[in-house]
Coordinates of C-alpha atoms in Angstrom, one line a residue:
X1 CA 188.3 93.7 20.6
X2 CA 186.5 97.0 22.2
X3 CA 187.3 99.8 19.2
X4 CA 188.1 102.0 22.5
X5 CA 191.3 99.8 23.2
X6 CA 193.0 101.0 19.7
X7 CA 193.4 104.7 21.1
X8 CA 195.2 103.4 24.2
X9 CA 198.6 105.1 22.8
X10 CA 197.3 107.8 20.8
X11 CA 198.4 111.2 21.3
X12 CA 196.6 114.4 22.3
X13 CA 197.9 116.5 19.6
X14 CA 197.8 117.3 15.8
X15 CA 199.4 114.6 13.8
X16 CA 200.4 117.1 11.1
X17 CA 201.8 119.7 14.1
X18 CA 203.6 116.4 15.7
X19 CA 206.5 117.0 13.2
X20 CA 210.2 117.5 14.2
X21 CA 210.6 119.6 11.3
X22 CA 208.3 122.1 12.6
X23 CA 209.7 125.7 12.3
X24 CA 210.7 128.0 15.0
X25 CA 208.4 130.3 15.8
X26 CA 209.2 134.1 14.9
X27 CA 209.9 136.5 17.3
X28 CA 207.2 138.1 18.6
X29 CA 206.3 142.1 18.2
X30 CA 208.0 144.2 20.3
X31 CA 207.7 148.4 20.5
X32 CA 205.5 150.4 17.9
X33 CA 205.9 150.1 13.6
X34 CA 204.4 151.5 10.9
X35 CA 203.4 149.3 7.4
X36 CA 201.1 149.6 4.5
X37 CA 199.3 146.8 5.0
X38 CA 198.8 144.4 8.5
X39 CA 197.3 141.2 8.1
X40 CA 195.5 140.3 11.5
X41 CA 196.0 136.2 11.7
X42 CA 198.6 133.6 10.9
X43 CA 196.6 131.2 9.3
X44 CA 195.5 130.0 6.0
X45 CA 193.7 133.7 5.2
X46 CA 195.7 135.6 6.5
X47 CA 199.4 134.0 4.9
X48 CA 197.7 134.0 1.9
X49 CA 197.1 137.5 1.8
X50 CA 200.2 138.8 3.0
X51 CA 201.7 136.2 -0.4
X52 CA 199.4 137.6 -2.4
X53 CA 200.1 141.5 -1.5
X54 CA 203.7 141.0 -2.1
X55 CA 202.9 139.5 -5.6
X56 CA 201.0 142.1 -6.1
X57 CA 203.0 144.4 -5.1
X58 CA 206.7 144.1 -4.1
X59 CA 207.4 147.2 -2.4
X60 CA 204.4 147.0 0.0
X61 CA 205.9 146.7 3.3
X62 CA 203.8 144.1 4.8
X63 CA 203.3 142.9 8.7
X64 CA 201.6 139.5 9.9
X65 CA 200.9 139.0 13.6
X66 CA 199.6 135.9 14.7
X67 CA 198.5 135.1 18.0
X68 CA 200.3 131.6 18.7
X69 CA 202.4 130.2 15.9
X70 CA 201.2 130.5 12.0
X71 CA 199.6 127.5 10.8
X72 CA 198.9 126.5 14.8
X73 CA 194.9 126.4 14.8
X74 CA 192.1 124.9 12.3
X75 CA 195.0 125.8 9.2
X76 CA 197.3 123.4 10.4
X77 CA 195.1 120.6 11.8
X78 CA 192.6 120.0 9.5
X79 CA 191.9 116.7 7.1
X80 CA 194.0 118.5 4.2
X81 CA 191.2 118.0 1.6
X82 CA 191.9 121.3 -1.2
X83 CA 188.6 121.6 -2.6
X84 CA 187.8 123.6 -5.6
X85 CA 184.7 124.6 -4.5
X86 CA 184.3 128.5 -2.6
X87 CA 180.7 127.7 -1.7
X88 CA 181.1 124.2 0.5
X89 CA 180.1 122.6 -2.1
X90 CA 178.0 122.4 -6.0
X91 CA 174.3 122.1 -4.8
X92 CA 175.0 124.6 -1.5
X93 CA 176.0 127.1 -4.2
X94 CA 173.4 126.5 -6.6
X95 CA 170.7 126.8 -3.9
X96 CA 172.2 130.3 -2.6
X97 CA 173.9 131.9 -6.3
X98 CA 171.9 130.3 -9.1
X99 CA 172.7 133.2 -11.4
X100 CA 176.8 132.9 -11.1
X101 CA 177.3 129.7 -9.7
X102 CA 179.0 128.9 -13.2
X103 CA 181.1 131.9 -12.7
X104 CA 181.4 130.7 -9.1
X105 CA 182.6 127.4 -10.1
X106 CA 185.2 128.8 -12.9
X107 CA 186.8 130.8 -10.1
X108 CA 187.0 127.6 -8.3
X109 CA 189.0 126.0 -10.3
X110 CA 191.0 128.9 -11.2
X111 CA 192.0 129.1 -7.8
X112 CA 192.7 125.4 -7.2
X113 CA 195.5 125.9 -9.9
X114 CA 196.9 129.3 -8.6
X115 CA 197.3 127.1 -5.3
X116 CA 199.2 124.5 -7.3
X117 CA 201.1 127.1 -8.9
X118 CA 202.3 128.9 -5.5
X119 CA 203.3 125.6 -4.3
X120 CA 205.6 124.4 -7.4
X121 CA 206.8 128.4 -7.5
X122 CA 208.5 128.5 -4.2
X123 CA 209.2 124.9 -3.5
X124 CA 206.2 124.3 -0.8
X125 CA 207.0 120.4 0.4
X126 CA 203.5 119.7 1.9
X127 CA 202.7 116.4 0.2
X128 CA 200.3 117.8 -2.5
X129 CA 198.7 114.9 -4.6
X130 CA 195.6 115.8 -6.9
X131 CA 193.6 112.6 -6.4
X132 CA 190.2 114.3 -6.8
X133 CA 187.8 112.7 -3.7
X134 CA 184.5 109.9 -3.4
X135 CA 181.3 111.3 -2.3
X136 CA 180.3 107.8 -0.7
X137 CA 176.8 106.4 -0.1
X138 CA 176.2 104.1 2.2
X139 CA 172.7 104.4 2.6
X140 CA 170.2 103.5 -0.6
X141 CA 168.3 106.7 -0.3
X142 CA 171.9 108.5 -0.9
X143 CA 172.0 107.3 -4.2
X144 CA 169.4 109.1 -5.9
X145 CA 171.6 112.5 -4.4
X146 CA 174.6 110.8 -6.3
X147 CA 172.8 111.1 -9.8
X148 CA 171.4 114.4 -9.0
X149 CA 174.7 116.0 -7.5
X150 CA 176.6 114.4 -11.0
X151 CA 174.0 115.7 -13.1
X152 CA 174.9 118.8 -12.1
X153 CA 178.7 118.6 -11.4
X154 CA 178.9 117.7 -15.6
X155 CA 176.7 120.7 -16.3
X156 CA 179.0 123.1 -14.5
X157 CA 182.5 121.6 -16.0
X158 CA 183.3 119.1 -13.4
X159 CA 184.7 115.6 -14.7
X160 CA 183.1 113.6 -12.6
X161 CA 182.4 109.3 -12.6
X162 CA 179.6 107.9 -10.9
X163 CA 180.5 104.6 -9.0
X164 CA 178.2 101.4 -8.6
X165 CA 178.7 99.6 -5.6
X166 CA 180.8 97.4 -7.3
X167 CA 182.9 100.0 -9.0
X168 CA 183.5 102.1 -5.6
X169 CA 184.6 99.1 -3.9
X170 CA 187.2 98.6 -6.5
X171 CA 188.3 102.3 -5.4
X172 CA 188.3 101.4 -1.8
X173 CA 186.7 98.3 0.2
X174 CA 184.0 98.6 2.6
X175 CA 181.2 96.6 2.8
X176 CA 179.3 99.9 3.9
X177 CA 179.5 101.4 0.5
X178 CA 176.8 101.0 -2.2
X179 CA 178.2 103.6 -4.5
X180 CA 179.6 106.8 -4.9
X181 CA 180.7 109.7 -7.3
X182 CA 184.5 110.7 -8.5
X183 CA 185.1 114.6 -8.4
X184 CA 188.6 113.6 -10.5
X185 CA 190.6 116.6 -10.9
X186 CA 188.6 119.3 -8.2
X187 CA 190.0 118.5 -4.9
X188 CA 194.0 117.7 -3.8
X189 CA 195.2 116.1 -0.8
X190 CA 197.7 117.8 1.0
X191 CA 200.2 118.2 4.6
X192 CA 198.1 121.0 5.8
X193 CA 200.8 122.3 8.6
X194 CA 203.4 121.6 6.0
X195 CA 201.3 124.2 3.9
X196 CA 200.8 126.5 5.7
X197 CA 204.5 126.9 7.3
X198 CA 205.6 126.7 3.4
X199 CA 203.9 129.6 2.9
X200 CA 205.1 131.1 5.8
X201 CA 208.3 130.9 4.3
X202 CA 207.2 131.9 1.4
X203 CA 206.2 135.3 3.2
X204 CA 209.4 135.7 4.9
X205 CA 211.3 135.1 1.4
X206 CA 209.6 138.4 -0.1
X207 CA 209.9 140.6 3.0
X208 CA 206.7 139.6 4.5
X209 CA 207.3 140.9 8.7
X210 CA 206.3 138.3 10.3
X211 CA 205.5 138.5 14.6
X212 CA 204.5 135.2 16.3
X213 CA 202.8 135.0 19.8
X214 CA 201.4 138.7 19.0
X215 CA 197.6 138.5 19.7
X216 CA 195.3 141.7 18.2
X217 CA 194.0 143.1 21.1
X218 CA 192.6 146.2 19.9
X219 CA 192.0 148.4 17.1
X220 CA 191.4 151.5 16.2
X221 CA 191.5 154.3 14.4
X222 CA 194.4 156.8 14.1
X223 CA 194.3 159.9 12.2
X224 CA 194.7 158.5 8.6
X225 CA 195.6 155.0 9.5
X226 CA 194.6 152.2 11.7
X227 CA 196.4 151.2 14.7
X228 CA 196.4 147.6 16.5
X229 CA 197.3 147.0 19.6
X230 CA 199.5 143.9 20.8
X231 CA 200.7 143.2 24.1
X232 CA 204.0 144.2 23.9
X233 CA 203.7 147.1 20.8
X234 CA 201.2 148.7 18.2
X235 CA 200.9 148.4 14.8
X236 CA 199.5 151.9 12.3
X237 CA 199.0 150.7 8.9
X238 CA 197.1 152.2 6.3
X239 CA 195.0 149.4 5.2
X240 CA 194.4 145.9 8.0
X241 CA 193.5 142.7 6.9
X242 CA 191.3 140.7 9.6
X243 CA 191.9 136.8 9.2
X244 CA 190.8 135.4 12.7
X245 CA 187.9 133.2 11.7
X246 CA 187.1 131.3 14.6
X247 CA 188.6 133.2 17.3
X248 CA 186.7 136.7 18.3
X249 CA 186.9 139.6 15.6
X250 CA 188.5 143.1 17.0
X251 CA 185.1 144.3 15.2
X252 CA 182.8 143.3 17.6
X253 CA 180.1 144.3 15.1
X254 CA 181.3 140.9 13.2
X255 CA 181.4 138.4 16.0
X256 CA 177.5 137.7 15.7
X257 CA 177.9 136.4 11.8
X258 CA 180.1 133.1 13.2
X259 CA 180.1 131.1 15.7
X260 CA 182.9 128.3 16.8
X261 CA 182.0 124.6 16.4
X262 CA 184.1 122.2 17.7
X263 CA 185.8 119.3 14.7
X264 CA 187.3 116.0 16.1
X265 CA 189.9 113.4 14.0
X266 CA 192.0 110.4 14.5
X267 CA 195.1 108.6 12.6
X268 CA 195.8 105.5 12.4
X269 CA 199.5 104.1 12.5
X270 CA 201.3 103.8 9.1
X271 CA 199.4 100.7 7.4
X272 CA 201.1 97.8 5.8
X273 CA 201.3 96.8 2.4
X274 CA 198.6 94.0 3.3
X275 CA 196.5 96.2 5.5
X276 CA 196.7 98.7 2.6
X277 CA 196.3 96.5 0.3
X278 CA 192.8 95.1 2.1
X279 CA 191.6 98.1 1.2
X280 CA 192.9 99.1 -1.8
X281 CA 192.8 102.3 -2.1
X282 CA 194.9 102.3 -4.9
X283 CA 194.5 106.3 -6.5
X284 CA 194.4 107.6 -2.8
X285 CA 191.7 109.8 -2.9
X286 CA 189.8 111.4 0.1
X287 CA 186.2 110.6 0.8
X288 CA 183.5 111.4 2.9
X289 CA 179.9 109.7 3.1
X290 CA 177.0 111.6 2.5
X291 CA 175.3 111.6 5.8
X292 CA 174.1 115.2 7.2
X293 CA 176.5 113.6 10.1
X294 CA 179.3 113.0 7.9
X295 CA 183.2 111.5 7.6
X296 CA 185.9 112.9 6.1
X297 CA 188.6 110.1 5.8
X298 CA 192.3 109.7 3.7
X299 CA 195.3 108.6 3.0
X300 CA 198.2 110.6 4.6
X301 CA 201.7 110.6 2.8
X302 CA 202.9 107.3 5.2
X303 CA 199.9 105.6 4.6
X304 CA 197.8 106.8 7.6
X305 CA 194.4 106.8 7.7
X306 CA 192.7 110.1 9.0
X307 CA 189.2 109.2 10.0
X308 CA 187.4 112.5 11.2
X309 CA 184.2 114.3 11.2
X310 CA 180.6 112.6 12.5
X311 CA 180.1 115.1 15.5
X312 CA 180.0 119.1 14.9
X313 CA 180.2 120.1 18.9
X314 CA 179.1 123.8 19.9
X315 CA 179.2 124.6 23.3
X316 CA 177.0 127.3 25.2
X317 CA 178.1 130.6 25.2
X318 CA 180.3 129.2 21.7
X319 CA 184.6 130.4 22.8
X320 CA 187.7 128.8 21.7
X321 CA 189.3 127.4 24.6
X322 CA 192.3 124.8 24.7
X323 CA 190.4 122.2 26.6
X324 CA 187.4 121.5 24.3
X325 CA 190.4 119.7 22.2
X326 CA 189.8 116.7 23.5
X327 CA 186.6 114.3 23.5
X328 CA 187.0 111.3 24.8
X329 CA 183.3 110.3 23.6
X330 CA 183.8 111.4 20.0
X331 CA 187.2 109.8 19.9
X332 CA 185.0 106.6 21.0
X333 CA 182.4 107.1 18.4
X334 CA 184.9 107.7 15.5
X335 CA 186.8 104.3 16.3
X336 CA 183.7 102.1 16.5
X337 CA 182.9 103.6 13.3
X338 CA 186.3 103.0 11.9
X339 CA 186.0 99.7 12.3
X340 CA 182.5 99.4 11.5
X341 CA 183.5 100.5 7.7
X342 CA 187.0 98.6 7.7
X343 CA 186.7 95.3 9.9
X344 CA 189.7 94.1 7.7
X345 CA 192.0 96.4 9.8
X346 CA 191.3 94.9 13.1
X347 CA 194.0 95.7 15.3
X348 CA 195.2 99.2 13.7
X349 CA 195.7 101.6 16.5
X350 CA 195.5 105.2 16.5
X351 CA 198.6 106.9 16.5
X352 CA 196.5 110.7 17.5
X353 CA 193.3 112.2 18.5
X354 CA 192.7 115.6 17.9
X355 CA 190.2 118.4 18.0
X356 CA 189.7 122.1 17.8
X357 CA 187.5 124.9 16.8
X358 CA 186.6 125.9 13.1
X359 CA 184.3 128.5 12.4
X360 CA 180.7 128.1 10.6
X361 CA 177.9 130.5 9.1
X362 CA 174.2 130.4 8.5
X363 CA 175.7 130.2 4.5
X364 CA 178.0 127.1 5.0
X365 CA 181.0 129.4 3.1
X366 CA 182.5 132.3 2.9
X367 CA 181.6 135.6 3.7
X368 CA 183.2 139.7 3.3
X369 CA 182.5 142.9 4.7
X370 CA 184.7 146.4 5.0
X371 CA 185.2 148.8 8.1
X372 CA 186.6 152.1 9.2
X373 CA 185.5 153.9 5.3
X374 CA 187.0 150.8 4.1
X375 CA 190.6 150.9 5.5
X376 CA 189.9 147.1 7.3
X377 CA 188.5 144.2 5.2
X378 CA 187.7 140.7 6.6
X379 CA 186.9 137.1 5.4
X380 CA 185.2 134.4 7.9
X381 CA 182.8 131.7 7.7
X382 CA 184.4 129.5 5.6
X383 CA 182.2 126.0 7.6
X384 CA 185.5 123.6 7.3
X385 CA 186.1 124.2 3.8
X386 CA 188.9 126.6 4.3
X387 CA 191.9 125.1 2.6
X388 CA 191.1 125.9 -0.7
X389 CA 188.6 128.9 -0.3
X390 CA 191.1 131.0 1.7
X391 CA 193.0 131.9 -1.0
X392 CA 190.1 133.3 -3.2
X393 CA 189.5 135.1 0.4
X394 CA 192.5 136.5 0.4
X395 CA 192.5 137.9 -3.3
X396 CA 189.0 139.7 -2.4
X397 CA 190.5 140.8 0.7
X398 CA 192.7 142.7 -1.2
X399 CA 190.8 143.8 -3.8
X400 CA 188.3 145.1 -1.3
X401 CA 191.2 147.3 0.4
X402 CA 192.0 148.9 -3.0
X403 CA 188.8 149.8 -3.5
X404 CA 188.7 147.8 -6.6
X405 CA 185.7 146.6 -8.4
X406 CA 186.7 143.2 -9.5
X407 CA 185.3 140.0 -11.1
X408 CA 185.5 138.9 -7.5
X409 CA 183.8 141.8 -5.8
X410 CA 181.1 141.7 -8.0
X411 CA 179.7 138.9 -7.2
X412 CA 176.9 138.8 -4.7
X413 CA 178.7 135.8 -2.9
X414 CA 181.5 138.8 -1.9
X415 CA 178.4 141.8 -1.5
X416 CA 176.3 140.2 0.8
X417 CA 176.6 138.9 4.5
X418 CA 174.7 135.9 5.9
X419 CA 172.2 136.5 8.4
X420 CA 173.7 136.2 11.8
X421 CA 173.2 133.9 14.5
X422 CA 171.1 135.4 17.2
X423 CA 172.1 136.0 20.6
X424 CA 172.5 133.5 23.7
X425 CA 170.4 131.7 24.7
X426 CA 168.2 131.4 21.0
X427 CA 171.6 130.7 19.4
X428 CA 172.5 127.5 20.8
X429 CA 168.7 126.5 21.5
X430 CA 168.6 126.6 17.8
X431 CA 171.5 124.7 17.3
X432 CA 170.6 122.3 19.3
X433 CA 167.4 121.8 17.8
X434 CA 169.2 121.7 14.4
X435 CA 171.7 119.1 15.3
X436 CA 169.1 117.0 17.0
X437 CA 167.2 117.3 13.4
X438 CA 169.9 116.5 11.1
X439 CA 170.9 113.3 13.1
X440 CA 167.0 112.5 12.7
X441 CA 166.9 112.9 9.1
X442 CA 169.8 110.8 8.7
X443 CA 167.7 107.8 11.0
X444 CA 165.4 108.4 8.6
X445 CA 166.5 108.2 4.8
X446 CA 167.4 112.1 4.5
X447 CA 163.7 113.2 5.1
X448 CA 163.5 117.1 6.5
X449 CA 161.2 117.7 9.0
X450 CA 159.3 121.2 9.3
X451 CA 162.2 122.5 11.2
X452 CA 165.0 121.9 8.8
X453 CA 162.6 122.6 5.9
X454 CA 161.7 126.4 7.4
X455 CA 165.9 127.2 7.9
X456 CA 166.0 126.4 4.3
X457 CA 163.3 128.0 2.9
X458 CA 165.2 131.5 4.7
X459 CA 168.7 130.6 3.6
X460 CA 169.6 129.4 7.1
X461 CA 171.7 126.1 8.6
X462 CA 174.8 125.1 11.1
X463 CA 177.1 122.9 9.6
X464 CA 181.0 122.1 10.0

């Protein structure tokens, strides 16, 4: 059967925002208010900050505005993989941060569990399961990264297992795999809308104002505070929190640093037992292969399979607009390759195919910068591995609009930007030209060509 027949009934939505549970959407600002601190974005950064002011400090009178419904864009429709890492990724970090990657990795893990913690503390039902997750190889010259990448996973305090072919297939069952490595305890699975409107709640339980449908649409400064405009009111807080990521910064000055790249998934209907059991599959945890090109796949709480990732689309001009969701080719391209890696599920049909933006950086993580004699702090760039990272985003956030000098704001990672993306038309002539050179690498067992070799040698890349 033609791979293209199993999306026949799949819809053009979010599984994880497909949910009749989903909560009503606050009301939206209306009229002028004052607060201490106004967190610019509804999503993973910004809810987390907001949590984490409150924590810090109860009587902080806190606002959230959010320009659709928190949790609505790249928060609540990603693959739900919690990784520990804050740089996307061990050998990205040693590459950029030799000298603190250890403290780097610590961190990591630190904040993995302060996650964990905030989800047991206020009761956050969003499916959380610490499986750990399969780097995969399905090409022999991948295997030789394996060693390498567990090598120096155990140096830096990971438990990690490397896999033979025969001992990854045990894990799960493709014919496509000859190996793979076990990151046990540094990533979690989890409902990534059911997240993110948990700690929405969360929010709302300590006080936390928050105003749905309320777009930023300017800002600026007023006398001792700063003021944001929204189409119906204004917010003057003394300290503003920017957490937009993929859609445009009110600091024009940041826009250059990110640009939007366009992520595409499918699910599968809820598997049997012998479908499931034709994979096996049996400690659930996610995986992705180790092509420049990659997959992201796992198991969702019913016993879905999300199956996302392969093509990183950015678009001339870059934007976030609605109708770049779908893509009908990609969705083609991801069920062929479904099936390619799990002929055993012949006949599975996709139950949703979704897209949307993320943001990405020339750094692949992360990145920090203050405004306004440092009375606006923002976080962006975080290149798809945002679930995790945002919340160490968050704390910096804050401690960069105290004025603090923290064990987080010392670290170059938090001190220095990436180099941005240059302007039209260079920017996606270069991306282009990158893309076009990754997918040829991958044709031909990882090797670099002078291209890719020159964006590393000056810190630079485009990755989702």
């Amino acid at each position: 059967m033609d791979p293209v027949h199993s999306l026949r009934d799949a819809a053009p939505v979010p599984f994880w925002l497909d949910d009749p549970n989903r909560p009503q959407a606050a009301p939206a600002l209306v009229g002028a208010t004052d607060c201490d601190l106004l967190v610019v974005g509804g999503g993973y950064t910004g809810l987390w900050t907001a949590l984490l002011a409150k924590e810090r400090d109860p009587s902080a009178d806190v606002v959230v505005i959010e320009a659709g419904q928190a949790g609505g864009a790249a928060s609540g429709r990603n693959g739900g993989f919690v990784e520990s890492s804050l740089t996307h990724g061990l050998g990205n970090g040693i590459a950029r941060w030799p000298h603190e990657i250890g403290r780097l990795e610590r961190l990591g893990r630190e904040n993995l569990q302060g996650i964990e913690a905030t989800i047991e503390r206020y009761g956050i039902d969003c499916a959380w399961e610490r499986t750990g997750s399969l780097a995969v190889a399905t090409e022999p010259y991948q295997l030789a990264g394996l060693e390498e990448e567990a090598e120096a996973a155990t140096r830096h305090g990971a438990r990690v297992t490397l896999l033979d072919e025969t001992a990854v297939r045990a894990e799960i069952d493709s014919a496509t795999f000859l190996g793979g490595l076990w990151n046990r305890d540094g990533v979690a699975m989890v409902d990534p809308a059911r997240l993110a409107w948990g700690l929405k709640r969360a929010c709302q339980e300590l006080d936390v104002r928050v105003y749905e449908h309320t777009p930023g649409t300017r800002l600026a400064e007023d006398g001792p505070r700063v003021a944001v405009t929204t189409p119906y009111g204004r917010v003057r807080a003394r300290r503003v929190a920017l957490a937009t990521n993929a859609f445009p910064s009110l600091l024009r000055r940041h826009r250059p640093y990110t640009v939007p790249v366009y992520d595409y998934a499918l699910m599968t209907e809820p598997l049997t037992d012998a479908q499931l059991a034709s994979v096996g599959w049996r400690n659930r945890q996610g995986w992705a292969d180790c092509a420049n090109r990659f997959h992201y796949v796992r198991l969702s709480a019913d016993n879905r399979i999300l199956w996302g990732g392969f093509d990183a689309v950015h678009r001339f001009r870059g934007g976030v607009r609605a109708e770049r969701d779908q893509r009908h080719e990609t969705f083609a391209t991801l069920a062929r390759h479904f099936f390619e890696t799990f002929p055993q599920l012949a006949g599975v049909r996709f139950s949703h195919a979704w897209g949307g933006a993320i943001d990405t950086s020339t750094r692949f993580c992360v990145f920090f910068d203050t405004s306004h004699r440092g009375k606006v702090a923002y976080a962006a760039g975080y290149t798809g591995l945002g679930v995790g990272a945002s919340r160490f985003g968050a704390d910096v956030l804050l401690d960069l609009l105290a004025g603090e000098r923290t064990e987080r704001t010392s670290l170059d990672l938090v001190r220095r930007k990436p180099l941005p993306f240059p302007p039209e038309p260079v920017r996606s002539v270069g991306i282009g030209i990158t893309q076009w050179a990754l997918a040829r690498a991958d044709a031909h067992e990882g090797r670099r060509n002078l291209w890719l070799r020159t964006l590393d040698r000056f810190g630079l890349g485009f990755d989702s």
